[in-house]
mmCIF file of C-alpha atoms in Angstrom:
data_model
loop_
_atom_site.group_PDB
_atom_site.id
_atom_site.type_symbol
_atom_site.label_atom_id
_atom_site.label_comp_id
_atom_site.label_asym_id
_atom_site.label_seq_id
_atom_site.Cartn_x
_atom_site.Cartn_y
_atom_site.Cartn_z
ATOM 1 C CA MET A 1 2.525 -27.752 -17.953
ATOM 2 C CA VAL A 2 3.166 -26.533 -14.401
ATOM 3 C CA GLN A 3 0.717 -23.866 -13.245
ATOM 4 C CA THR A 4 2.601 -20.716 -12.293
ATOM 5 C CA PHE A 5 1.821 -18.480 -9.291
ATOM 6 C CA THR A 6 3.603 -15.249 -8.474
ATOM 7 C CA PHE A 7 4.367 -14.037 -4.966
ATOM 8 C CA ASN A 8 6.246 -10.987 -6.156
ATOM 9 C CA PRO A 9 5.309 -8.033 -3.891
ATOM 10 C CA GLY A 10 4.896 -5.620 -6.778
ATOM 11 C CA PRO A 11 3.741 -5.544 -9.433
ATOM 12 C CA SER A 12 2.027 -8.552 -8.014
ATOM 13 C CA ALA A 13 -0.578 -11.124 -8.840
ATOM 14 C CA VAL A 14 -3.757 -9.844 -10.487
ATOM 15 C CA TYR A 15 -7.175 -11.342 -9.964
ATOM 16 C CA PRO A 16 -7.922 -14.031 -12.615
ATOM 17 C CA ALA A 17 -11.172 -12.218 -13.298
ATOM 18 C CA VAL A 18 -9.205 -9.226 -14.656
ATOM 19 C CA ARG A 19 -8.965 -11.082 -17.984
ATOM 20 C CA GLN A 20 -12.758 -10.978 -18.323
ATOM 21 C CA TYR A 21 -12.923 -7.436 -16.983
ATOM 22 C CA LEU A 22 -10.525 -6.308 -19.761
ATOM 23 C CA THR A 23 -12.692 -7.896 -22.424
ATOM 24 C CA ASP A 24 -15.775 -6.266 -20.923
ATOM 25 C CA ALA A 25 -14.018 -2.887 -20.826
ATOM 26 C CA HIS A 26 -13.304 -3.151 -24.555
ATOM 27 C CA ASP A 27 -16.747 -4.397 -25.478
ATOM 28 C CA GLU A 28 -18.510 -1.775 -23.364
ATOM 29 C CA GLY A 29 -16.574 1.120 -24.860
ATOM 30 C CA TRP A 30 -14.578 2.173 -21.803
ATOM 31 C CA LEU A 31 -11.242 2.392 -23.623
ATOM 32 C CA SER A 32 -12.384 5.420 -25.663
ATOM 33 C CA ALA A 33 -14.995 6.933 -23.300
ATOM 34 C CA PRO A 34 -14.546 10.739 -22.856
ATOM 35 C CA HIS A 35 -13.410 11.315 -19.294
ATOM 36 C CA ARG A 36 -15.782 14.277 -18.828
ATOM 37 C CA SER A 37 -18.781 12.271 -19.950
ATOM 38 C CA GLU A 38 -21.592 11.165 -17.651
ATOM 39 C CA LYS A 39 -20.564 7.571 -18.416
ATOM 40 C CA VAL A 40 -17.137 8.089 -16.763
ATOM 41 C CA THR A 41 -18.266 10.432 -13.976
ATOM 42 C CA SER A 42 -20.890 7.890 -12.975
ATOM 43 C CA LEU A 43 -18.191 5.222 -12.912
ATOM 44 C CA VAL A 44 -15.962 7.370 -10.698
ATOM 45 C CA ARG A 45 -18.862 8.130 -8.383
ATOM 46 C CA GLN A 46 -19.689 4.450 -7.968
ATOM 47 C CA THR A 47 -16.066 3.431 -7.522
ATOM 48 C CA VAL A 48 -15.562 5.973 -4.716
ATOM 49 C CA ALA A 49 -18.774 4.791 -3.054
ATOM 50 C CA ASP A 50 -17.648 1.162 -3.245
ATOM 51 C CA LEU A 51 -14.175 1.973 -1.920
ATOM 52 C CA LYS A 52 -15.695 3.719 1.072
ATOM 53 C CA SER A 53 -18.191 0.929 1.703
ATOM 54 C CA LYS A 54 -15.895 -2.041 1.272
ATOM 55 C CA LEU A 55 -12.816 -0.544 2.973
ATOM 56 C CA ASN A 56 -14.595 1.299 5.827
ATOM 57 C CA ILE A 57 -13.335 4.712 4.725
ATOM 58 C CA PRO A 58 -15.232 7.445 6.596
ATOM 59 C CA GLN A 59 -17.907 9.150 4.501
ATOM 60 C CA ASP A 60 -16.481 12.617 5.159
ATOM 61 C CA TYR A 61 -13.051 11.595 3.795
ATOM 62 C CA THR A 62 -12.190 12.463 0.164
ATOM 63 C CA VAL A 63 -10.902 9.852 -2.292
ATOM 64 C CA LEU A 64 -8.720 11.138 -5.159
ATOM 65 C CA PHE A 65 -7.118 9.303 -8.082
ATOM 66 C CA THR A 66 -3.437 9.738 -8.954
ATOM 67 C CA SER A 67 -0.981 7.892 -11.196
ATOM 68 C CA SER A 68 0.828 6.100 -8.336
ATOM 69 C CA ALA A 69 1.714 6.182 -4.659
ATOM 70 C CA THR A 70 5.020 7.814 -5.619
ATOM 71 C CA GLU A 71 3.137 10.767 -7.091
ATOM 72 C CA CYS A 72 1.379 11.147 -3.731
ATOM 73 C CA TRP A 73 4.746 11.873 -2.109
ATOM 74 C CA GLU A 74 5.079 14.871 -4.395
ATOM 75 C CA ILE A 75 1.468 15.996 -4.029
ATOM 76 C CA LEU A 76 1.687 16.021 -0.205
ATOM 77 C CA ALA A 77 4.965 17.952 -0.213
ATOM 78 C CA GLN A 78 3.613 20.527 -2.634
ATOM 79 C CA SER A 79 0.102 20.960 -1.264
ATOM 80 C CA LEU A 80 0.156 20.170 2.465
ATOM 81 C CA THR A 81 3.689 21.157 3.460
ATOM 82 C CA PRO A 82 4.409 24.892 3.279
ATOM 83 C CA ARG A 83 7.303 24.581 5.752
ATOM 84 C CA ARG A 84 8.602 21.059 6.561
ATOM 85 C CA SER A 85 7.672 17.459 7.110
ATOM 86 C CA PHE A 86 9.024 14.904 9.556
ATOM 87 C CA HIS A 87 9.587 11.303 8.403
ATOM 88 C CA LEU A 88 9.849 8.109 10.417
ATOM 89 C CA TYR A 89 11.203 5.166 8.398
ATOM 90 C CA ASN A 90 12.949 1.822 8.552
ATOM 91 C CA GLY A 91 13.252 0.899 4.862
ATOM 92 C CA ASP A 92 14.010 2.129 1.401
ATOM 93 C CA PHE A 93 10.568 3.401 0.487
ATOM 94 C CA GLY A 94 10.186 5.473 3.640
ATOM 95 C CA GLU A 95 13.672 6.875 3.148
ATOM 96 C CA LYS A 96 12.914 7.704 -0.527
ATOM 97 C CA TRP A 97 9.805 9.571 0.580
ATOM 98 C CA LEU A 98 11.990 11.739 2.829
ATOM 99 C CA LYS A 99 14.369 12.429 -0.095
ATOM 100 C CA TYR A 100 11.426 13.445 -2.293
ATOM 101 C CA ALA A 101 10.163 15.768 0.441
ATOM 102 C CA LYS A 102 13.600 17.361 1.071
ATOM 103 C CA ALA A 103 13.989 18.103 -2.655
ATOM 104 C CA LEU A 104 10.844 20.279 -2.445
ATOM 105 C CA ARG A 105 10.989 21.346 1.203
ATOM 106 C CA PRO A 106 14.671 21.333 2.285
ATOM 107 C CA ALA A 107 13.854 21.893 5.973
ATOM 108 C CA SER A 108 12.184 18.462 6.173
ATOM 109 C CA THR A 109 13.831 15.962 8.505
ATOM 110 C CA GLY A 110 13.520 12.316 9.486
ATOM 111 C CA VAL A 111 14.831 9.532 11.681
ATOM 112 C CA SER A 112 15.224 5.811 11.057
ATOM 113 C CA PHE A 113 14.359 3.012 13.459
ATOM 114 C CA GLY A 114 15.203 -0.682 13.670
ATOM 115 C CA LEU A 115 13.343 -3.494 11.964
ATOM 116 C CA GLU A 116 12.396 -5.090 15.284
ATOM 117 C CA GLU A 117 11.639 -1.777 16.974
ATOM 118 C CA VAL A 118 8.403 -0.002 17.812
ATOM 119 C CA PRO A 119 9.513 3.650 17.981
ATOM 120 C CA ASP A 120 9.159 5.637 21.198
ATOM 121 C CA ILE A 121 6.680 8.310 20.204
ATOM 122 C CA ALA A 122 7.531 10.619 23.092
ATOM 123 C CA ALA A 123 11.198 10.687 21.991
ATOM 124 C CA LEU A 124 10.589 11.570 18.339
ATOM 125 C CA PRO A 125 12.537 14.739 17.532
ATOM 126 C CA PHE A 126 9.915 16.951 15.866
ATOM 127 C CA ASN A 127 8.172 20.112 17.022
ATOM 128 C CA SER A 128 4.465 19.708 16.347
ATOM 129 C CA GLU A 129 3.995 23.483 16.090
ATOM 130 C CA GLU A 130 6.693 23.888 13.433
ATOM 131 C CA THR A 131 5.951 20.736 11.434
ATOM 132 C CA ASP A 132 3.187 20.626 8.819
ATOM 133 C CA LEU A 133 3.175 16.872 8.108
ATOM 134 C CA VAL A 134 4.373 13.756 9.936
ATOM 135 C CA CYS A 135 5.002 10.905 7.510
ATOM 136 C CA ILE A 136 5.112 7.169 8.173
ATOM 137 C CA THR A 137 5.092 4.010 6.112
ATOM 138 C CA GLN A 138 2.470 1.720 7.603
ATOM 139 C CA ASN A 139 3.715 -1.378 5.749
ATOM 140 C CA GLU A 140 7.319 -1.124 4.532
ATOM 141 C CA THR A 141 7.489 -3.337 1.449
ATOM 142 C CA SER A 142 11.280 -3.376 1.336
ATOM 143 C CA THR A 143 11.782 -4.735 4.880
ATOM 144 C CA ALA A 144 8.498 -6.650 5.461
ATOM 145 C CA THR A 145 7.675 -4.581 8.535
ATOM 146 C CA GLN A 146 4.479 -3.019 9.750
ATOM 147 C CA LEU A 147 3.348 -0.251 12.119
ATOM 148 C CA ARG A 148 0.161 -1.339 13.846
ATOM 149 C CA GLU A 149 -2.960 0.633 14.663
ATOM 150 C CA GLY A 150 -2.061 1.204 18.339
ATOM 151 C CA PHE A 151 1.159 2.953 17.295
ATOM 152 C CA ILE A 152 -0.623 5.089 14.675
ATOM 153 C CA LEU A 153 -3.265 6.096 17.244
ATOM 154 C CA ASN A 154 -0.657 7.133 19.826
ATOM 155 C CA LEU A 155 1.314 9.052 17.178
ATOM 156 C CA TYR A 156 -1.874 10.800 15.987
ATOM 157 C CA ASN A 157 -2.582 11.932 19.551
ATOM 158 C CA ARG A 158 0.845 13.601 19.768
ATOM 159 C CA LEU A 159 0.548 15.591 16.509
ATOM 160 C CA GLY A 160 -0.679 18.931 17.846
ATOM 161 C CA GLY A 161 -1.065 21.154 14.793
ATOM 162 C CA ALA A 162 0.581 18.760 12.348
ATOM 163 C CA LEU A 163 -1.156 16.360 9.979
ATOM 164 C CA LEU A 164 -0.374 12.638 9.746
ATOM 165 C CA ALA A 165 0.278 11.068 6.329
ATOM 166 C CA VAL A 166 0.495 7.278 5.868
ATOM 167 C CA ASP A 167 2.041 5.391 2.975
ATOM 168 C CA ALA A 168 -0.064 2.225 2.874
ATOM 169 C CA THR A 169 1.058 1.063 -0.556
ATOM 170 C CA SER A 170 1.249 -2.626 0.326
ATOM 171 C CA SER A 171 -1.573 -2.753 2.894
ATOM 172 C CA LEU A 172 -4.426 -0.516 1.739
ATOM 173 C CA GLY A 173 -7.044 -2.857 0.347
ATOM 174 C CA GLY A 174 -5.709 -5.796 2.350
ATOM 175 C CA LEU A 175 -5.836 -4.604 5.993
ATOM 176 C CA ASN A 176 -8.678 -3.070 7.953
ATOM 177 C CA LEU A 177 -7.002 0.311 8.412
ATOM 178 C CA LYS A 178 -8.394 2.861 10.850
ATOM 179 C CA TYR A 179 -8.544 5.822 8.506
ATOM 180 C CA ILE A 180 -9.912 8.191 11.094
ATOM 181 C CA LYS A 181 -6.532 8.128 12.873
ATOM 182 C CA ALA A 182 -4.627 9.845 10.071
ATOM 183 C CA ASP A 183 -5.143 12.666 7.584
ATOM 184 C CA ALA A 184 -3.725 11.242 4.349
ATOM 185 C CA TRP A 185 -3.548 7.616 3.245
ATOM 186 C CA PHE A 186 -2.295 6.482 -0.147
ATOM 187 C CA ALA A 187 -1.473 3.415 -2.204
ATOM 188 C CA SER A 188 -1.101 2.008 -5.704
ATOM 189 C CA VAL A 189 -3.434 -0.619 -7.085
ATOM 190 C CA GLN A 190 -0.767 -3.111 -8.165
ATOM 191 C CA LYS A 191 -0.497 -4.691 -4.686
ATOM 192 C CA CYS A 192 -3.516 -5.348 -2.434
ATOM 193 C CA PHE A 193 -6.062 -4.458 -5.164
ATOM 194 C CA GLY A 194 -4.800 -7.159 -7.527
ATOM 195 C CA LEU A 195 -4.650 -4.885 -10.605
ATOM 196 C CA PRO A 196 -2.033 -3.742 -13.141
ATOM 197 C CA ALA A 197 0.065 -0.751 -12.168
ATOM 198 C CA GLY A 198 -0.846 2.758 -13.316
ATOM 199 C CA LEU A 199 -3.361 4.049 -10.727
ATOM 200 C CA GLY A 200 -2.967 5.464 -7.266
ATOM 201 C CA LEU A 201 -5.431 6.325 -4.502
ATOM 202 C CA LEU A 202 -5.131 9.289 -2.137
ATOM 203 C CA VAL A 203 -7.542 9.424 0.800
ATOM 204 C CA LEU A 204 -7.809 12.729 2.699
ATOM 205 C CA SER A 205 -9.427 13.699 5.983
ATOM 206 C CA PRO A 206 -11.455 16.908 6.392
ATOM 207 C CA ARG A 207 -8.435 18.370 8.235
ATOM 208 C CA ALA A 208 -6.222 17.618 5.231
ATOM 209 C CA VAL A 209 -8.740 19.140 2.821
ATOM 210 C CA ALA A 210 -8.894 22.310 4.910
ATOM 211 C CA GLN A 211 -5.079 22.510 5.012
ATOM 212 C CA ALA A 212 -4.896 22.030 1.229
ATOM 213 C CA ARG A 213 -7.281 24.939 0.706
ATOM 214 C CA LEU A 214 -5.306 27.093 3.124
ATOM 215 C CA VAL A 215 -1.973 26.344 1.399
ATOM 216 C CA ASN A 216 -3.707 26.836 -1.971
ATOM 217 C CA ASP A 217 -1.059 25.247 -4.180
ATOM 218 C CA ARG A 218 -1.898 26.464 -7.703
ATOM 219 C CA ALA A 219 1.580 26.028 -9.197
ATOM 220 C CA HIS A 220 1.303 22.369 -10.118
ATOM 221 C CA TYR A 221 -1.077 20.342 -12.310
ATOM 222 C CA ASN A 222 -1.508 17.848 -9.447
ATOM 223 C CA GLY A 223 -2.022 20.477 -6.760
ATOM 224 C CA LEU A 224 -4.726 19.470 -4.306
ATOM 225 C CA PRO A 225 -7.005 22.515 -4.760
ATOM 226 C CA ALA A 226 -7.541 21.680 -8.446
ATOM 227 C CA MET A 227 -7.905 17.938 -7.727
ATOM 228 C CA LEU A 228 -10.428 18.585 -4.977
ATOM 229 C CA SER A 229 -12.381 21.001 -7.107
ATOM 230 C CA GLN A 230 -12.706 18.532 -9.988
ATOM 231 C CA MET A 231 -13.630 15.657 -7.709
ATOM 232 C CA LEU A 232 -16.708 17.603 -6.545
ATOM 233 C CA ASN A 233 -18.051 16.543 -9.978
ATOM 234 C CA PHE A 234 -16.340 13.141 -9.831
ATOM 235 C CA GLN A 235 -13.770 14.240 -12.416
ATOM 236 C CA THR A 236 -10.001 14.646 -12.436
ATOM 237 C CA ASN A 237 -7.912 17.623 -13.536
ATOM 238 C CA PHE A 238 -5.999 15.388 -15.980
ATOM 239 C CA THR A 239 -7.020 12.600 -18.350
ATOM 240 C CA PRO A 240 -7.376 9.688 -15.912
ATOM 241 C CA ASN A 241 -6.591 6.032 -16.269
ATOM 242 C CA VAL A 242 -10.213 5.183 -17.065
ATOM 243 C CA LEU A 243 -9.429 1.527 -17.744
ATOM 244 C CA ASN A 244 -7.858 0.988 -14.304
ATOM 245 C CA ILE A 245 -10.664 2.862 -12.600
ATOM 246 C CA TYR A 246 -13.105 0.540 -14.401
ATOM 247 C CA LEU A 247 -11.081 -2.503 -13.278
ATOM 248 C CA LEU A 248 -10.982 -1.154 -9.715
ATOM 249 C CA SER A 249 -14.737 -0.716 -9.796
ATOM 250 C CA ARG A 250 -15.210 -4.328 -10.875
ATOM 251 C CA VAL A 251 -12.816 -5.615 -8.236
ATOM 252 C CA MET A 252 -14.461 -3.645 -5.442
ATOM 253 C CA ALA A 253 -17.947 -4.790 -6.489
ATOM 254 C CA ASP A 254 -16.760 -8.435 -6.262
ATOM 255 C CA ARG A 255 -14.790 -8.018 -3.042
ATOM 256 C CA GLU A 256 -15.740 -9.172 0.411
ATOM 257 C CA PRO A 257 -15.766 -6.524 3.195
ATOM 258 C CA ILE A 258 -12.307 -5.561 4.400
ATOM 259 C CA LYS A 259 -12.766 -7.173 7.835
ATOM 260 C CA THR A 260 -13.157 -10.534 6.141
ATOM 261 C CA VAL A 261 -10.210 -9.923 3.823
ATOM 262 C CA HIS A 262 -8.009 -8.774 6.687
ATOM 263 C CA GLN A 263 -8.700 -11.834 8.823
ATOM 264 C CA HIS A 264 -8.060 -14.176 5.901
ATOM 265 C CA LEU A 265 -4.660 -12.606 5.190
ATOM 266 C CA ALA A 266 -3.740 -12.616 8.881
ATOM 267 C CA ASP A 267 -4.519 -16.366 9.132
ATOM 268 C CA ARG A 268 -2.415 -17.159 6.055
ATOM 269 C CA ALA A 269 0.489 -15.077 7.273
ATOM 270 C CA GLN A 270 0.444 -16.756 10.692
ATOM 271 C CA LYS A 271 0.516 -20.177 9.089
ATOM 272 C CA LEU A 272 3.698 -19.316 7.201
ATOM 273 C CA TYR A 273 5.350 -17.584 10.152
ATOM 274 C CA ASP A 274 4.568 -20.563 12.403
ATOM 275 C CA PHE A 275 6.215 -22.958 9.877
ATOM 276 C CA PHE A 276 9.444 -20.937 9.659
ATOM 277 C CA GLU A 277 9.756 -20.419 13.387
ATOM 278 C CA GLN A 278 10.743 -24.089 13.479
ATOM 279 C CA ALA A 279 14.384 -25.075 12.831
ATOM 280 C CA THR A 280 14.799 -24.569 9.099
ATOM 281 C CA PRO A 281 17.562 -22.975 6.979
ATOM 282 C CA LEU A 282 15.158 -20.068 6.365
ATOM 283 C CA GLN A 283 13.836 -17.948 9.232
ATOM 284 C CA PRO A 284 11.416 -15.013 9.452
ATOM 285 C CA LEU A 285 13.306 -11.807 8.594
ATOM 286 C CA ILE A 286 11.396 -10.080 11.389
ATOM 287 C CA THR A 287 11.214 -12.001 14.654
ATOM 288 C CA ASN A 288 9.152 -9.452 16.620
ATOM 289 C CA PRO A 289 5.421 -10.260 15.987
ATOM 290 C CA GLU A 290 4.617 -6.617 16.755
ATOM 291 C CA THR A 291 6.620 -5.281 13.860
ATOM 292 C CA ARG A 292 6.417 -7.875 11.114
ATOM 293 C CA SER A 293 4.123 -7.427 8.177
ATOM 294 C CA THR A 294 0.905 -9.316 7.472
ATOM 295 C CA THR A 295 0.901 -8.649 3.727
ATOM 296 C CA VAL A 296 4.627 -8.947 2.852
ATOM 297 C CA ILE A 297 6.356 -11.883 4.510
ATOM 298 C CA GLY A 298 10.142 -11.706 4.652
ATOM 299 C CA LEU A 299 12.365 -14.779 5.068
ATOM 300 C CA LYS A 300 16.140 -14.671 5.573
ATOM 301 C CA GLY A 301 18.951 -17.170 4.982
ATOM 302 C CA GLU A 302 22.401 -17.568 3.524
ATOM 303 C CA ALA A 303 22.746 -16.180 0.034
ATOM 304 C CA SER A 304 23.416 -19.611 -1.461
ATOM 305 C CA ILE A 305 20.284 -21.083 0.167
ATOM 306 C CA ILE A 306 18.179 -18.151 -0.976
ATOM 307 C CA GLU A 307 19.354 -18.578 -4.548
ATOM 308 C CA GLU A 308 18.693 -22.333 -4.491
ATOM 309 C CA ILE A 309 15.230 -22.054 -2.939
ATOM 310 C CA LYS A 310 14.183 -19.407 -5.438
ATOM 311 C CA ARG A 311 15.356 -21.616 -8.314
ATOM 312 C CA LYS A 312 13.545 -24.712 -6.992
ATOM 313 C CA ALA A 313 10.403 -22.726 -6.322
ATOM 314 C CA GLN A 314 10.406 -21.353 -9.840
ATOM 315 C CA GLU A 315 10.744 -24.888 -11.235
ATOM 316 C CA ALA A 316 7.674 -25.768 -9.186
ATOM 317 C CA GLY A 317 5.748 -22.822 -10.651
ATOM 318 C CA LEU A 318 6.142 -20.608 -7.605
ATOM 319 C CA ASN A 319 7.828 -17.229 -8.270
ATOM 320 C CA LEU A 320 9.120 -15.786 -5.014
ATOM 321 C CA GLY A 321 9.912 -12.128 -4.623
ATOM 322 C CA SER A 322 13.556 -11.113 -4.223
ATOM 323 C CA GLY A 323 14.844 -9.145 -1.318
ATOM 324 C CA TYR A 324 15.174 -5.390 -1.717
ATOM 325 C CA GLY A 325 18.233 -3.159 -1.583
ATOM 326 C CA PRO A 326 20.861 -4.410 0.875
ATOM 327 C CA LEU A 327 18.662 -7.416 1.688
ATOM 328 C CA LYS A 328 18.445 -8.531 -1.957
ATOM 329 C CA ASN A 329 20.680 -11.610 -1.759
ATOM 330 C CA THR A 330 19.885 -12.855 1.724
ATOM 331 C CA THR A 331 16.067 -12.622 1.807
ATOM 332 C CA VAL A 332 12.966 -13.476 -0.133
ATOM 333 C CA ARG A 333 9.709 -11.566 0.095
ATOM 334 C CA ILE A 334 6.324 -13.305 -0.249
ATOM 335 C CA ALA A 335 3.282 -11.242 -1.142
ATOM 336 C CA ASN A 336 0.282 -12.207 0.950
ATOM 337 C CA PHE A 337 -2.124 -10.087 -1.048
ATOM 338 C CA PRO A 338 -5.840 -10.753 -1.558
ATOM 339 C CA ALA A 339 -5.410 -11.643 -5.240
ATOM 340 C CA VAL A 340 -2.967 -14.480 -4.396
ATOM 341 C CA PRO A 341 -5.357 -17.466 -4.399
ATOM 342 C CA ASP A 342 -5.527 -19.911 -1.524
ATOM 343 C CA ALA A 343 -4.460 -22.675 -3.919
ATOM 344 C CA ALA A 344 -1.206 -20.797 -4.557
ATOM 345 C CA PHE A 345 -0.571 -20.300 -0.879
ATOM 346 C CA GLU A 346 -1.258 -23.924 -0.108
ATOM 347 C CA ALA A 347 1.114 -24.966 -2.900
ATOM 348 C CA LEU A 348 3.741 -22.699 -1.377
ATOM 349 C CA VAL A 349 3.324 -24.241 2.081
ATOM 350 C CA GLN A 350 3.553 -27.758 0.632
ATOM 351 C CA PHE A 351 6.673 -26.794 -1.325
ATOM 352 C CA PHE A 352 8.381 -25.519 1.833
ATOM 353 C CA ALA A 353 7.285 -28.597 3.812
ATOM 354 C CA LYS A 354 8.898 -30.796 1.184
ATOM 355 C CA GLU A 355 12.109 -28.804 1.097
ATOM 356 C CA PHE A 356 12.367 -28.490 4.894
ATOM 357 C CA PRO A 357 10.757 -31.600 6.392
ATOM 358 C CA ALA A 358 10.263 -31.562 10.179
#
């Protein structure tokens, strides 16, 4: 029987150890543990401590649990955006975030930019004194693009009175992000954390916490004032996904520091990009090294070639991710997430070398 590996960018590969973690969760009574109990609050406290330690999250930043990254779009619009937000995007998820924001705050605006483009920060059409929140997608899963730390730093320095929010759904937990250069970071665990879907993380700076208290959104169950108040006691204002928090705790305890993880993913990505920069029927979707993703690798080709290569890969036990939206039929996406084992990545490289010999 052919061993199967998945490179789908979400939901994506889970760590093999999750199987044992699930058994342990059952045997240790986590599946029915009261979420206000000391057993669970101690778990939350330790999980937050491990997240900060392993991911280099500043100690004065606040970590909150949500149901997903998508819920974070809503939370930020409700609790940090009394007037309007400004959105910079180049893919479907960034554009959807803008649509969510406009549904709640109709004055919100946004601009798109090209897949090979690093936006000109000085030319961005937003007034920092009239904008509450500037929103970017650090790693756009749909287009396999990435905004690097230099861009985020320069944007942060232009904010004035606005806050900076970063959707890091397919990079948080995989890249060594500089959290101090933004006010809100969020992600779901089904990508770079190698876990099943159903849990989101929202990381807030002291500035964002102060703004949440000033706005004082009390109209929603997931308003930040209530979430922040409960997290003072390492609790949530809703019944949390205790199982996934337990799994996250186990993963973080076993994880290497993020600098090591980041470098490993960067080396694997470069190996694949180098291969496809040769003359093959597939080419990197993003040619500009400054804008292409480390954690989601996009390849483009004719629709017939894409269909054939996906079929052959599946027969070899390698499930490639489809393209997204308008790129669905002419691209494949390859998740380069920490839970994808080196053996899978090496098998993928050998498969491509066989299909496209030099």
